[in-house]
Tab-separated table of C-alpha atoms and ligand atoms in Angstrom:
chain	number	residue	atom	x	y	z
A	645	MET	CA	0.000	0.000	0.000
A	646	ASP	CA	1.157	3.545	-0.775
A	647	LYS	CA	3.101	4.878	2.238
A	648	ASN	CA	1.121	8.128	2.438
A	649	ILE	CA	-2.219	6.329	2.383
A	650	LYS	CA	-0.961	3.926	5.027
A	651	ARG	CA	-0.030	6.904	7.202
A	652	ILE	CA	-3.390	8.605	6.642
A	653	ARG	CA	-5.225	5.385	7.520
A	654	GLU	CA	-3.522	5.333	10.938
A	655	ASN	CA	-5.744	8.306	11.812
A	656	PHE	CA	-8.902	6.221	11.369
A	657	PRO	CA	-8.993	3.344	13.868
A	658	ILE	CA	-12.281	2.057	12.439
A	659	LEU	CA	-10.443	1.062	9.249
A	660	LYS	CA	-8.708	-1.687	11.222
A	661	ARG	CA	-12.049	-3.376	11.959
A	662	GLN	CA	-13.198	-6.648	10.578
A	663	ILE	CA	-16.715	-6.806	9.154
A	664	ASN	CA	-18.164	-10.258	8.649
A	665	GLU	CA	-14.696	-11.651	9.309
A	666	SER	CA	-13.093	-9.650	6.499
A	667	PRO	CA	-11.115	-6.399	6.723
A	668	LEU	CA	-13.473	-3.446	6.440
A	669	ILE	CA	-13.413	-1.766	3.031
A	670	TYR	CA	-15.434	1.376	3.533
A	671	LEU	CA	-16.828	2.637	0.234
A	672	ASP	CA	-19.837	4.611	1.465
A	673	ASN	CA	-18.075	7.920	1.967
A	674	ALA	CA	-20.740	9.931	0.146
A	675	ALA	CA	-23.192	8.925	2.886
A	676	THR	CA	-20.767	9.806	5.650
A	677	THR	CA	-17.003	9.819	6.018
A	678	GLN	CA	-15.113	8.293	8.896
A	679	ILE	CA	-13.718	10.521	11.631
A	680	PRO	CA	-9.978	10.882	12.306
A	681	VAL	CA	-8.730	10.551	15.882
A	682	SER	CA	-7.783	14.243	15.852
A	683	VAL	CA	-11.476	15.209	15.486
A	684	SER	CA	-12.709	12.948	18.296
A	685	LYS	CA	-9.826	14.158	20.456
A	686	LYS	CA	-10.584	17.803	19.782
A	687	ILE	CA	-14.190	17.333	20.923
A	688	MET	CA	-13.022	15.485	24.034
A	689	ASP	CA	-10.428	18.174	24.796
A	690	PHE	CA	-13.089	20.865	24.494
A	691	ASP	CA	-15.370	19.030	26.901
A	692	GLU	CA	-12.533	18.508	29.355
A	693	THR	CA	-11.106	22.036	29.121
A	694	TYR	CA	-13.580	24.622	27.817
A	695	ARG	CA	-17.096	23.272	28.200
A	696	ALA	CA	-19.616	26.062	28.773
A	697	ASN	CA	-22.520	27.513	26.848
A	698	VAL	CA	-21.672	30.169	24.270
A	699	HIS	CA	-22.815	33.781	23.818
A	700	ARG	CA	-24.227	34.149	27.311
A	701	GLY	CA	-22.996	35.146	30.720
A	702	VAL	CA	-19.770	36.791	31.653
A	703	HIS	CA	-17.878	33.991	33.313
A	704	THR	CA	-14.422	33.144	32.064
A	705	LEU	CA	-15.191	29.643	30.885
A	706	GLY	CA	-18.185	30.916	28.938
A	707	MET	CA	-16.056	33.586	27.309
A	708	TRP	CA	-13.377	31.065	26.360
A	709	ALA	CA	-15.998	28.728	24.903
A	710	THR	CA	-17.511	31.617	22.936
A	711	GLU	CA	-14.125	32.733	21.625
A	712	TYR	CA	-13.334	29.181	20.566
A	713	TYR	CA	-16.740	28.748	18.888
A	714	GLU	CA	-16.399	32.064	17.048
A	715	SER	CA	-12.848	31.268	15.944
A	716	VAL	CA	-14.241	28.260	14.075
A	717	ARG	CA	-16.615	30.575	12.215
A	718	GLU	CA	-13.547	32.485	11.052
A	719	LYS	CA	-11.897	29.212	10.057
A	720	VAL	CA	-14.943	28.121	8.007
A	721	LYS	CA	-15.045	31.567	6.390
A	722	ASN	CA	-11.435	31.158	5.256
A	723	PHE	CA	-11.987	27.545	4.226
A	724	ILE	CA	-14.745	28.425	1.750
A	725	HIS	CA	-13.300	31.867	0.948
A	726	ALA	CA	-16.273	33.892	2.157
A	727	LYS	CA	-15.892	37.642	2.530
A	728	SER	CA	-17.026	37.895	6.128
A	729	LYS	CA	-17.540	35.533	9.051
A	730	LYS	CA	-20.988	37.102	9.412
A	731	GLU	CA	-21.895	35.125	6.308
A	732	ILE	CA	-21.315	31.791	8.057
A	733	VAL	CA	-24.343	30.313	9.840
A	734	PHE	CA	-23.936	27.096	11.818
A	735	THR	CA	-26.815	24.691	11.230
A	736	SER	CA	-27.459	21.044	11.990
A	737	GLY	CA	-26.452	19.981	8.472
A	738	CYS	CA	-26.875	20.556	4.779
A	739	THR	CA	-30.567	19.601	4.904
A	740	ASP	CA	-31.162	22.130	7.653
A	741	SER	CA	-29.256	24.836	5.737
A	742	LEU	CA	-31.353	24.315	2.598
A	743	ASN	CA	-34.612	24.257	4.549
A	744	LEU	CA	-33.539	27.478	6.231
A	745	VAL	CA	-33.148	29.267	2.902
A	746	ALA	CA	-36.459	27.967	1.548
A	747	ALA	CA	-38.353	28.846	4.727
A	748	THR	CA	-36.934	32.369	4.989
A	749	TYR	CA	-35.642	33.759	1.701
A	750	GLY	CA	-38.048	31.567	-0.227
A	751	GLU	CA	-41.106	32.452	1.839
A	752	GLN	CA	-40.235	36.113	1.601
A	753	ASN	CA	-39.442	36.316	-2.103
A	754	ILE	CA	-41.513	33.756	-3.997
A	755	GLN	CA	-44.919	34.798	-5.267
A	756	ALA	CA	-47.580	33.136	-7.384
A	757	GLY	CA	-46.365	32.709	-10.963
A	758	ASP	CA	-42.650	32.865	-10.068
A	759	GLU	CA	-40.347	30.054	-11.099
A	760	ILE	CA	-37.838	28.011	-9.122
A	761	VAL	CA	-35.292	26.019	-11.123
A	762	VAL	CA	-33.604	22.884	-9.787
A	763	SER	CA	-31.775	20.098	-11.580
A	764	ILE	CA	-33.202	16.628	-12.045
A	765	MET	CA	-30.281	15.147	-10.101
A	766	GLU	CA	-30.995	16.965	-6.823
A	767	HIS	CA	-30.910	15.101	-3.530
A	768	HIS	CA	-34.369	15.286	-1.916
A	769	SER	CA	-32.865	17.791	0.553
A	770	ASN	CA	-32.415	20.258	-2.281
A	771	LEU	CA	-35.668	19.363	-3.987
A	772	LEU	CA	-38.424	19.021	-1.393
A	773	PRO	CA	-37.964	22.425	0.281
A	774	TRP	CA	-38.327	24.058	-3.178
A	775	GLN	CA	-41.081	21.757	-4.383
A	776	GLN	CA	-43.196	22.394	-1.285
A	777	LEU	CA	-42.456	26.132	-1.381
A	778	ALA	CA	-43.616	26.204	-5.005
A	779	ILE	CA	-46.812	24.346	-4.068
A	780	ARG	CA	-47.483	26.699	-1.140
A	781	LYS	CA	-46.889	29.806	-3.227
A	782	HIS	CA	-48.476	28.642	-6.506
A	783	ALA	CA	-45.090	29.035	-8.126
A	784	LYS	CA	-43.653	26.737	-10.793
A	785	LEU	CA	-40.824	24.262	-10.227
A	786	LYS	CA	-38.714	23.577	-13.316
A	787	PHE	CA	-36.063	20.912	-13.818
A	788	ILE	CA	-32.789	21.169	-15.696
A	789	GLU	CA	-32.418	17.791	-17.427
A	790	LEU	CA	-29.400	15.596	-18.144
A	791	ASP	CA	-27.484	15.770	-21.404
A	792	SER	CA	-26.407	12.760	-23.459
A	793	LYS	CA	-23.379	12.270	-21.180
A	794	GLN	CA	-25.708	12.050	-18.164
A	795	GLN	CA	-24.492	15.298	-16.691
A	796	LEU	CA	-26.292	18.610	-16.226
A	797	ASP	CA	-27.438	19.984	-19.578
A	798	LEU	CA	-26.238	23.581	-19.617
A	799	ALA	CA	-28.148	24.317	-22.827
A	800	ASP	CA	-31.336	23.203	-21.069
A	801	ALA	CA	-30.413	25.416	-18.089
A	802	LYS	CA	-30.233	28.368	-20.507
A	803	ASN	CA	-33.796	27.629	-21.594
A	804	LYS	CA	-35.166	26.998	-18.123
A	805	ILE	CA	-33.643	29.992	-16.327
A	806	THR	CA	-35.648	33.013	-17.461
A	807	SER	CA	-36.801	36.388	-16.206
A	808	LYS	CA	-39.518	34.514	-14.276
A	809	THR	CA	-36.905	32.589	-12.289
A	810	LYS	CA	-36.378	33.776	-8.734
A	811	ILE	CA	-34.306	30.918	-7.314
A	812	VAL	CA	-31.930	28.419	-8.914
A	813	ALA	CA	-31.024	25.534	-6.579
A	814	VAL	CA	-28.402	23.054	-7.777
A	815	ALA	CA	-25.872	20.669	-6.247
A	816	GLN	CA	-22.234	21.357	-7.025
A	817	VAL	CA	-21.692	17.592	-7.104
A	818	SER	CA	-24.382	14.954	-7.571
A	819	ASN	CA	-24.428	12.302	-4.847
A	820	ALA	CA	-25.845	9.757	-7.296
A	821	LEU	CA	-23.926	10.524	-10.506
A	822	GLY	CA	-20.740	12.005	-9.072
A	823	CYS	CA	-20.653	14.701	-11.771
A	824	ILE	CA	-19.434	18.225	-11.041
A	825	ASN	CA	-21.953	20.844	-12.093
A	826	PRO	CA	-21.035	24.171	-13.762
A	827	ILE	CA	-22.011	26.387	-10.838
A	828	LYS	CA	-20.249	29.525	-12.131
A	829	GLU	CA	-22.184	29.380	-15.398
A	830	LEU	CA	-25.451	28.694	-13.574
A	831	ALA	CA	-24.775	31.582	-11.188
A	832	LYS	CA	-24.215	33.848	-14.195
A	833	LEU	CA	-27.500	32.744	-15.755
A	834	ALA	CA	-29.322	33.226	-12.443
A	835	HIS	CA	-27.876	36.685	-11.893
A	836	GLN	CA	-28.547	37.815	-15.466
A	837	ASN	CA	-32.187	37.115	-14.637
A	838	ASN	CA	-32.079	38.721	-11.172
A	839	ALA	CA	-32.458	35.357	-9.477
A	840	VAL	CA	-30.345	33.966	-6.656
A	841	ILE	CA	-28.440	30.697	-6.761
A	842	VAL	CA	-28.511	28.248	-3.862
A	843	VAL	CA	-25.729	25.670	-4.059
A	844	ASP	CA	-25.900	22.309	-2.328
A	845	GLY	CA	-22.258	21.615	-1.555
A	846	ALA	CA	-22.746	18.420	0.488
A	847	GLN	CA	-20.673	16.320	-1.930
A	848	ALA	CA	-18.205	19.032	-2.903
A	849	VAL	CA	-16.723	20.488	0.280
A	850	GLY	CA	-13.732	18.467	1.408
A	851	HIS	CA	-13.194	17.017	-2.084
A	852	PHE	CA	-11.732	20.101	-3.758
A	853	ASP	CA	-11.293	23.773	-2.997
A	854	VAL	CA	-14.628	25.562	-2.786
A	855	ASP	CA	-14.556	29.332	-3.213
A	856	VAL	CA	-18.016	30.786	-2.730
A	857	GLN	CA	-16.912	34.152	-4.082
A	858	LYS	CA	-15.406	32.719	-7.270
A	859	LEU	CA	-18.531	30.596	-7.734
A	860	ASP	CA	-20.591	33.735	-7.156
A	861	ALA	CA	-22.968	31.677	-4.997
A	862	ASP	CA	-25.642	33.522	-3.058
A	863	PHE	CA	-26.148	30.621	-0.651
A	864	TYR	CA	-23.973	27.554	-0.170
A	865	ALA	CA	-24.884	24.626	2.105
A	866	PHE	CA	-22.862	21.698	3.432
A	867	SER	CA	-22.544	19.125	6.229
A	868	GLY	CA	-19.674	18.345	8.587
A	869	HIS	CA	-20.155	14.576	8.613
A	870	LYS	CA	-19.321	14.230	4.915
A	871	MET	CA	-15.948	15.926	5.399
A	872	PHE	CA	-14.456	13.956	8.320
A	873	GLY	CA	-16.417	15.943	10.925
A	874	PRO	CA	-19.108	14.905	13.383
A	875	ASP	CA	-22.838	14.473	12.722
A	876	GLY	CA	-25.380	17.188	13.413
A	877	ILE	CA	-23.264	20.137	12.285
A	878	GLY	CA	-23.513	21.967	9.009
A	879	VAL	CA	-22.984	25.353	7.478
A	880	LEU	CA	-25.034	27.799	5.526
A	881	TYR	CA	-23.059	30.459	3.718
A	882	GLY	CA	-25.194	33.405	2.644
A	883	ARG	CA	-24.323	36.783	1.191
A	884	LYS	CA	-24.489	39.218	4.088
A	885	LYS	CA	-26.891	41.586	2.376
A	886	LEU	CA	-29.303	38.719	1.714
A	887	LEU	CA	-29.042	37.222	5.201
A	888	GLU	CA	-29.712	40.637	6.696
A	889	LYS	CA	-32.989	41.025	4.813
A	890	MET	CA	-34.247	37.533	5.645
A	891	PRO	CA	-36.573	36.809	8.546
A	892	PRO	CA	-35.323	34.425	11.240
A	893	TYR	CA	-35.836	30.698	10.775
A	894	ARG	CA	-36.285	29.562	14.378
A	895	LEU	CA	-37.180	31.650	17.346
A	896	GLY	CA	-35.743	31.477	20.850
A	897	GLY	CA	-32.685	32.312	22.895
A	898	GLU	CA	-29.613	34.027	21.495
A	899	MET	CA	-31.191	35.215	18.243
A	900	ILE	CA	-32.586	38.481	19.581
A	901	ALA	CA	-31.296	41.958	20.321
A	902	ASP	CA	-34.292	42.913	22.434
A	903	VAL	CA	-37.608	41.399	23.507
A	904	THR	CA	-40.588	43.225	24.935
A	905	ARG	CA	-44.119	42.057	25.749
A	906	GLU	CA	-45.198	43.229	22.344
A	907	GLY	CA	-42.402	42.214	20.060
A	908	ALA	CA	-38.744	41.577	19.411
A	909	VAL	CA	-35.765	42.949	17.547
A	910	TRP	CA	-33.572	40.296	15.978
A	911	ALA	CA	-29.856	39.953	16.631
A	912	PRO	CA	-27.499	40.814	13.780
A	913	VAL	CA	-26.452	38.042	11.389
A	914	PRO	CA	-25.414	35.304	11.797
A	915	GLN	CA	-26.805	35.076	15.374
A	916	LYS	CA	-30.289	35.808	14.007
A	917	PHE	CA	-30.223	32.299	12.514
A	918	GLU	CA	-28.721	30.456	15.478
A	919	ALA	CA	-31.567	30.199	17.985
A	920	GLY	CA	-30.978	28.139	21.118
A	921	THR	CA	-27.852	26.419	22.327
A	922	PRO	CA	-25.985	25.436	19.191
A	923	ASN	CA	-24.141	22.192	18.559
A	924	ILE	CA	-20.954	23.496	20.171
A	925	GLU	CA	-19.179	20.141	20.104
A	926	GLY	CA	-20.126	19.838	16.439
A	927	VAL	CA	-18.562	23.211	15.701
A	928	ILE	CA	-15.375	22.206	17.541
A	929	GLY	CA	-15.348	18.931	15.613
A	930	LEU	CA	-15.782	20.852	12.370
A	931	GLU	CA	-12.635	22.786	13.179
A	932	GLY	CA	-10.844	19.469	13.618
A	933	ALA	CA	-12.177	18.295	10.261
A	934	ILE	CA	-10.933	21.417	8.470
A	935	ASP	CA	-7.537	21.041	10.186
A	936	PHE	CA	-7.380	17.448	8.996
A	937	ILE	CA	-8.288	18.401	5.415
A	938	GLU	CA	-5.784	21.250	5.383
A	939	CYS	CA	-3.085	19.041	6.856
A	940	VAL	CA	-3.576	16.410	4.130
A	941	GLY	CA	-4.179	19.094	1.493
A	942	LEU	CA	-7.214	19.553	-0.745
A	943	ASN	CA	-5.050	19.044	-3.837
A	944	GLU	CA	-3.796	15.738	-2.491
A	945	ILE	CA	-7.359	14.678	-1.642
A	946	ARG	CA	-8.620	15.575	-5.116
A	947	GLN	CA	-5.652	13.865	-6.766
A	948	HIS	CA	-6.031	10.673	-4.763
A	949	GLU	CA	-9.794	10.460	-5.297
A	950	GLN	CA	-9.243	11.067	-9.006
A	951	TYR	CA	-6.554	8.386	-9.071
A	952	LEU	CA	-8.929	5.845	-7.515
A	953	ILE	CA	-11.853	6.785	-9.774
A	954	ARG	CA	-9.633	6.705	-12.873
A	955	TYR	CA	-8.536	3.248	-11.781
A	956	LEU	CA	-12.013	1.974	-10.964
A	957	LEU	CA	-14.167	3.502	-13.694
A	958	PRO	CA	-12.749	1.714	-16.782
A	959	ARG	CA	-12.346	-1.545	-14.851
A	960	ILE	CA	-15.961	-1.582	-13.683
A	961	GLN	CA	-17.106	-0.728	-17.201
A	962	GLU	CA	-15.098	-3.637	-18.626
A	963	ILE	CA	-17.181	-6.131	-16.656
A	964	THR	CA	-19.921	-7.411	-18.937
A	965	GLY	CA	-23.467	-6.707	-17.849
A	966	ILE	CA	-22.542	-3.622	-15.834
A	967	ILE	CA	-24.046	-0.261	-16.582
A	968	VAL	CA	-22.396	2.807	-15.068
A	969	TYR	CA	-24.377	6.036	-14.678
A	970	GLY	CA	-23.035	9.546	-15.066
A	971	PRO	CA	-20.119	10.936	-17.082
A	972	LYS	CA	-17.625	8.406	-18.401
A	973	ASP	CA	-14.630	10.694	-17.993
A	974	ALA	CA	-13.225	10.516	-14.442
A	975	SER	CA	-12.204	14.177	-14.490
A	976	ASP	CA	-15.893	15.175	-14.758
A	977	ARG	CA	-16.519	13.381	-11.470
A	978	THR	CA	-15.500	13.480	-7.876
A	979	SER	CA	-15.426	10.302	-5.836
A	980	VAL	CA	-18.683	8.545	-6.723
A	981	ILE	CA	-19.560	5.731	-9.129
A	982	SER	CA	-23.164	4.520	-9.407
A	983	PHE	CA	-23.887	1.361	-11.331
A	984	ASN	CA	-26.115	-1.656	-11.802
A	985	VAL	CA	-25.349	-5.239	-12.726
A	986	HIS	CA	-27.761	-6.825	-15.160
A	987	GLY	CA	-30.025	-9.316	-13.415
A	988	ILE	CA	-28.909	-8.533	-9.858
A	989	HIS	CA	-30.929	-6.316	-7.555
A	990	PRO	CA	-28.752	-3.516	-6.108
A	991	HIS	CA	-29.714	-4.543	-2.570
A	992	ASP	CA	-28.652	-8.142	-3.207
A	993	LEU	CA	-25.349	-6.953	-4.617
A	994	ALA	CA	-24.709	-4.599	-1.689
A	995	THR	CA	-25.582	-7.395	0.774
A	996	ALA	CA	-23.244	-9.809	-0.977
A	997	LEU	CA	-20.449	-7.197	-0.881
A	998	ASP	CA	-21.167	-6.583	2.798
A	999	LEU	CA	-20.638	-10.290	3.524
A	1000	GLU	CA	-17.071	-9.689	2.327
A	1001	GLY	CA	-16.605	-6.584	4.483
A	1002	ILE	CA	-17.206	-4.152	1.620
A	1003	GLU	CA	-19.636	-1.394	2.587
A	1004	VAL	CA	-21.392	0.302	-0.324
A	1005	ARG	CA	-24.732	2.038	-0.644
A	1006	ALA	CA	-27.636	0.616	-2.600
A	1007	GLY	CA	-30.904	2.432	-3.108
A	1008	HIS	CA	-32.325	5.525	-4.743
A	1009	HIS	CA	-29.795	7.765	-2.945
A	1010	CYS	CA	-32.595	10.204	-2.009
A	1011	ALA	CA	-32.757	11.180	-5.669
A	1012	GLN	CA	-35.908	9.452	-6.890
A	1013	PRO	CA	-36.706	11.819	-9.787
A	1014	LEU	CA	-33.176	11.142	-11.074
A	1015	MET	CA	-33.674	7.374	-10.758
A	1016	LYS	CA	-36.904	7.671	-12.777
A	1017	THR	CA	-35.037	9.641	-15.434
A	1018	LEU	CA	-32.354	6.955	-15.572
A	1019	GLY	CA	-35.133	4.363	-15.855
A	1020	VAL	CA	-34.151	2.499	-12.679
A	1021	GLU	CA	-35.467	2.160	-9.149
A	1022	SER	CA	-32.061	2.146	-7.532
A	1023	THR	CA	-28.330	1.715	-8.093
A	1024	VAL	CA	-25.267	0.484	-6.245
A	1025	ARG	CA	-22.912	3.292	-5.338
A	1026	VAL	CA	-19.255	3.208	-4.395
A	1027	SER	CA	-17.766	6.394	-3.053
A	1028	VAL	CA	-14.101	6.692	-2.148
A	1029	ALA	CA	-12.127	8.909	0.210
A	1030	ILE	CA	-8.510	9.818	0.898
A	1031	TYR	CA	-8.014	6.699	3.061
A	1032	ASN	CA	-9.079	4.184	0.414
A	1033	SER	CA	-6.300	2.312	-1.360
A	1034	GLN	CA	-5.776	0.802	-4.781
A	1035	GLU	CA	-5.586	-2.609	-3.093
A	1036	GLU	CA	-9.119	-2.045	-1.803
A	1037	MET	CA	-10.257	-1.197	-5.327
A	1038	ASP	CA	-8.718	-4.448	-6.602
A	1039	LYS	CA	-10.434	-6.469	-3.893
A	1040	PHE	CA	-13.745	-4.743	-4.588
A	1041	LEU	CA	-13.432	-5.489	-8.320
A	1042	ASP	CA	-12.499	-9.140	-7.679
A	1043	ILE	CA	-15.396	-9.713	-5.318
A	1044	LEU	CA	-17.777	-7.878	-7.644
A	1045	VAL	CA	-16.900	-10.250	-10.480
A	1046	GLN	CA	-17.227	-13.264	-8.172
A	1047	ILE	CA	-20.658	-12.145	-6.961
A	1048	LYS	CA	-21.791	-11.479	-10.511
A	1049	GLU	CA	-20.689	-14.972	-11.595
A	1050	PHE	CA	-22.276	-16.561	-8.536
A	1051	PHE	CA	-25.634	-14.884	-9.249
A	1052	GLN	CA	-25.465	-15.663	-12.962
A	1053	ASN	CA	-24.520	-19.313	-12.448
A	1054	GLY	CA	-27.231	-19.586	-9.811
A	1055	LEU	CA	-29.739	-18.235	-12.312
A	1056	ARG	CA	-28.882	-20.796	-14.985
B	1952	7TS	N1	-27.274	17.074	-0.652
B	1952	7TS	C1	-26.544	16.087	-1.182
B	1952	7TS	C2	-25.990	16.245	-2.566
B	1952	7TS	C3	-26.299	14.945	-0.432
B	1952	7TS	O1	-25.552	13.980	-0.956
B	1952	7TS	C4	-26.848	14.839	0.871
B	1952	7TS	C5	-26.691	13.591	1.684
B	1952	7TS	C6	-27.567	15.915	1.374
B	1952	7TS	C7	-27.776	17.028	0.583
B	1952	7TS	C8	-28.104	15.919	2.754
B	1952	7TS	O2	-27.068	15.971	3.683
B	1952	7TS	P1	-27.368	15.795	5.231
B	1952	7TS	O3	-26.013	15.780	5.853
B	1952	7TS	O4	-28.171	16.951	5.658
B	1952	7TS	O5	-28.084	14.500	5.376
B	1952	7TS	N2	-26.410	12.449	0.926
B	1952	7TS	C9	-26.422	11.161	1.364
B	1952	7TS	C10	-26.109	10.132	0.508
B	1952	7TS	O6	-25.787	10.260	-0.656
B	1952	7TS	N3	-26.201	8.985	1.196
B	1952	7TS	O7	-26.579	9.263	2.443
B	1952	7TS	C11	-26.715	10.633	2.573
């Protein structure tokens, strides 16, 4: 095994586990990544050294905790190249971030007859908030379709995004196809039509450098647990001038400037959107995750994931009876390959792989409209991360062929 990968793997004790008496080969990183020791340790250190609630009281521990919490906001701001830390809202995850935008900006700005444009490959988290908003407001939801390479059809986007469009909501990377979408071009189209663009970055952040200013994104959402961080923490980036005009999402402690019997004045952004005690441990863990990513290097992560996908993609496609979805060129993808094997149900295939310690996802990947477009109910999905090795890819390919032959011989 490559020395660097071996060294990186030392940070993830779970990778030493046996599953069903075989070494664990974890290939479900698009669902959630594993956590390095440094992240767990950081959370433990916080609890043992700084634990207090944030943004309240004057005691020393509380002030330290608040300073620590706020320093992570600065770190996230730098990580995604936002202009100001006021543009960084901590949420419980990508789903929460997207719901926040729909329930506040969406509620405030969408009227009957307006149009919201999403792509057909959206995860339900970036579809349902817009679909339901459109239903509530008697607005129209439009879908950007796939092109012949099974990636986002930019020509179709040019037709769908019009002067009636108020919101464009698209994933930077599809969790089911693995393709990278042309966010800059979509942002340009949105802005030419005075619409805003909401970017679902769940499968992008931590895989390559994300620069919200270069993308010209108005909102950008992502989760900590898909980038080596803990569960229950996410981020919403929003342009300050937009966040300031939006109503609050949840009401309660810490999001107000003043409350009287009759009414309330909201706190400035981002506190306006962080009602109640936040997930402080999650925020601390997120710092650990960013440290880990920066220590390994985003270029190295991208290169390694590309190396594995370049290795895997042609080899999977060589196996007869396998159909791979999404772009065929590895450089158009991140770390995800979705496929089906003729005559084998994805769940059976994933179960058979699991018996050999190989963990992959099978299902509709919370992208049912996409599955319908592809003409399938579900697919098998492998998704790699920096700690996966070429040896694991070889074992996966070997076992895949064995399972395929076993099922086919059994069917004879
Ligand atoms: N958007 C995309 C593109 C995603 O892949 C996911 C989760 C979400 C939003 C929601 O993120 P959450 O952290 O709020 O749940 N995707 C997956 C997946 O592909 N398998 O399990 C979860």
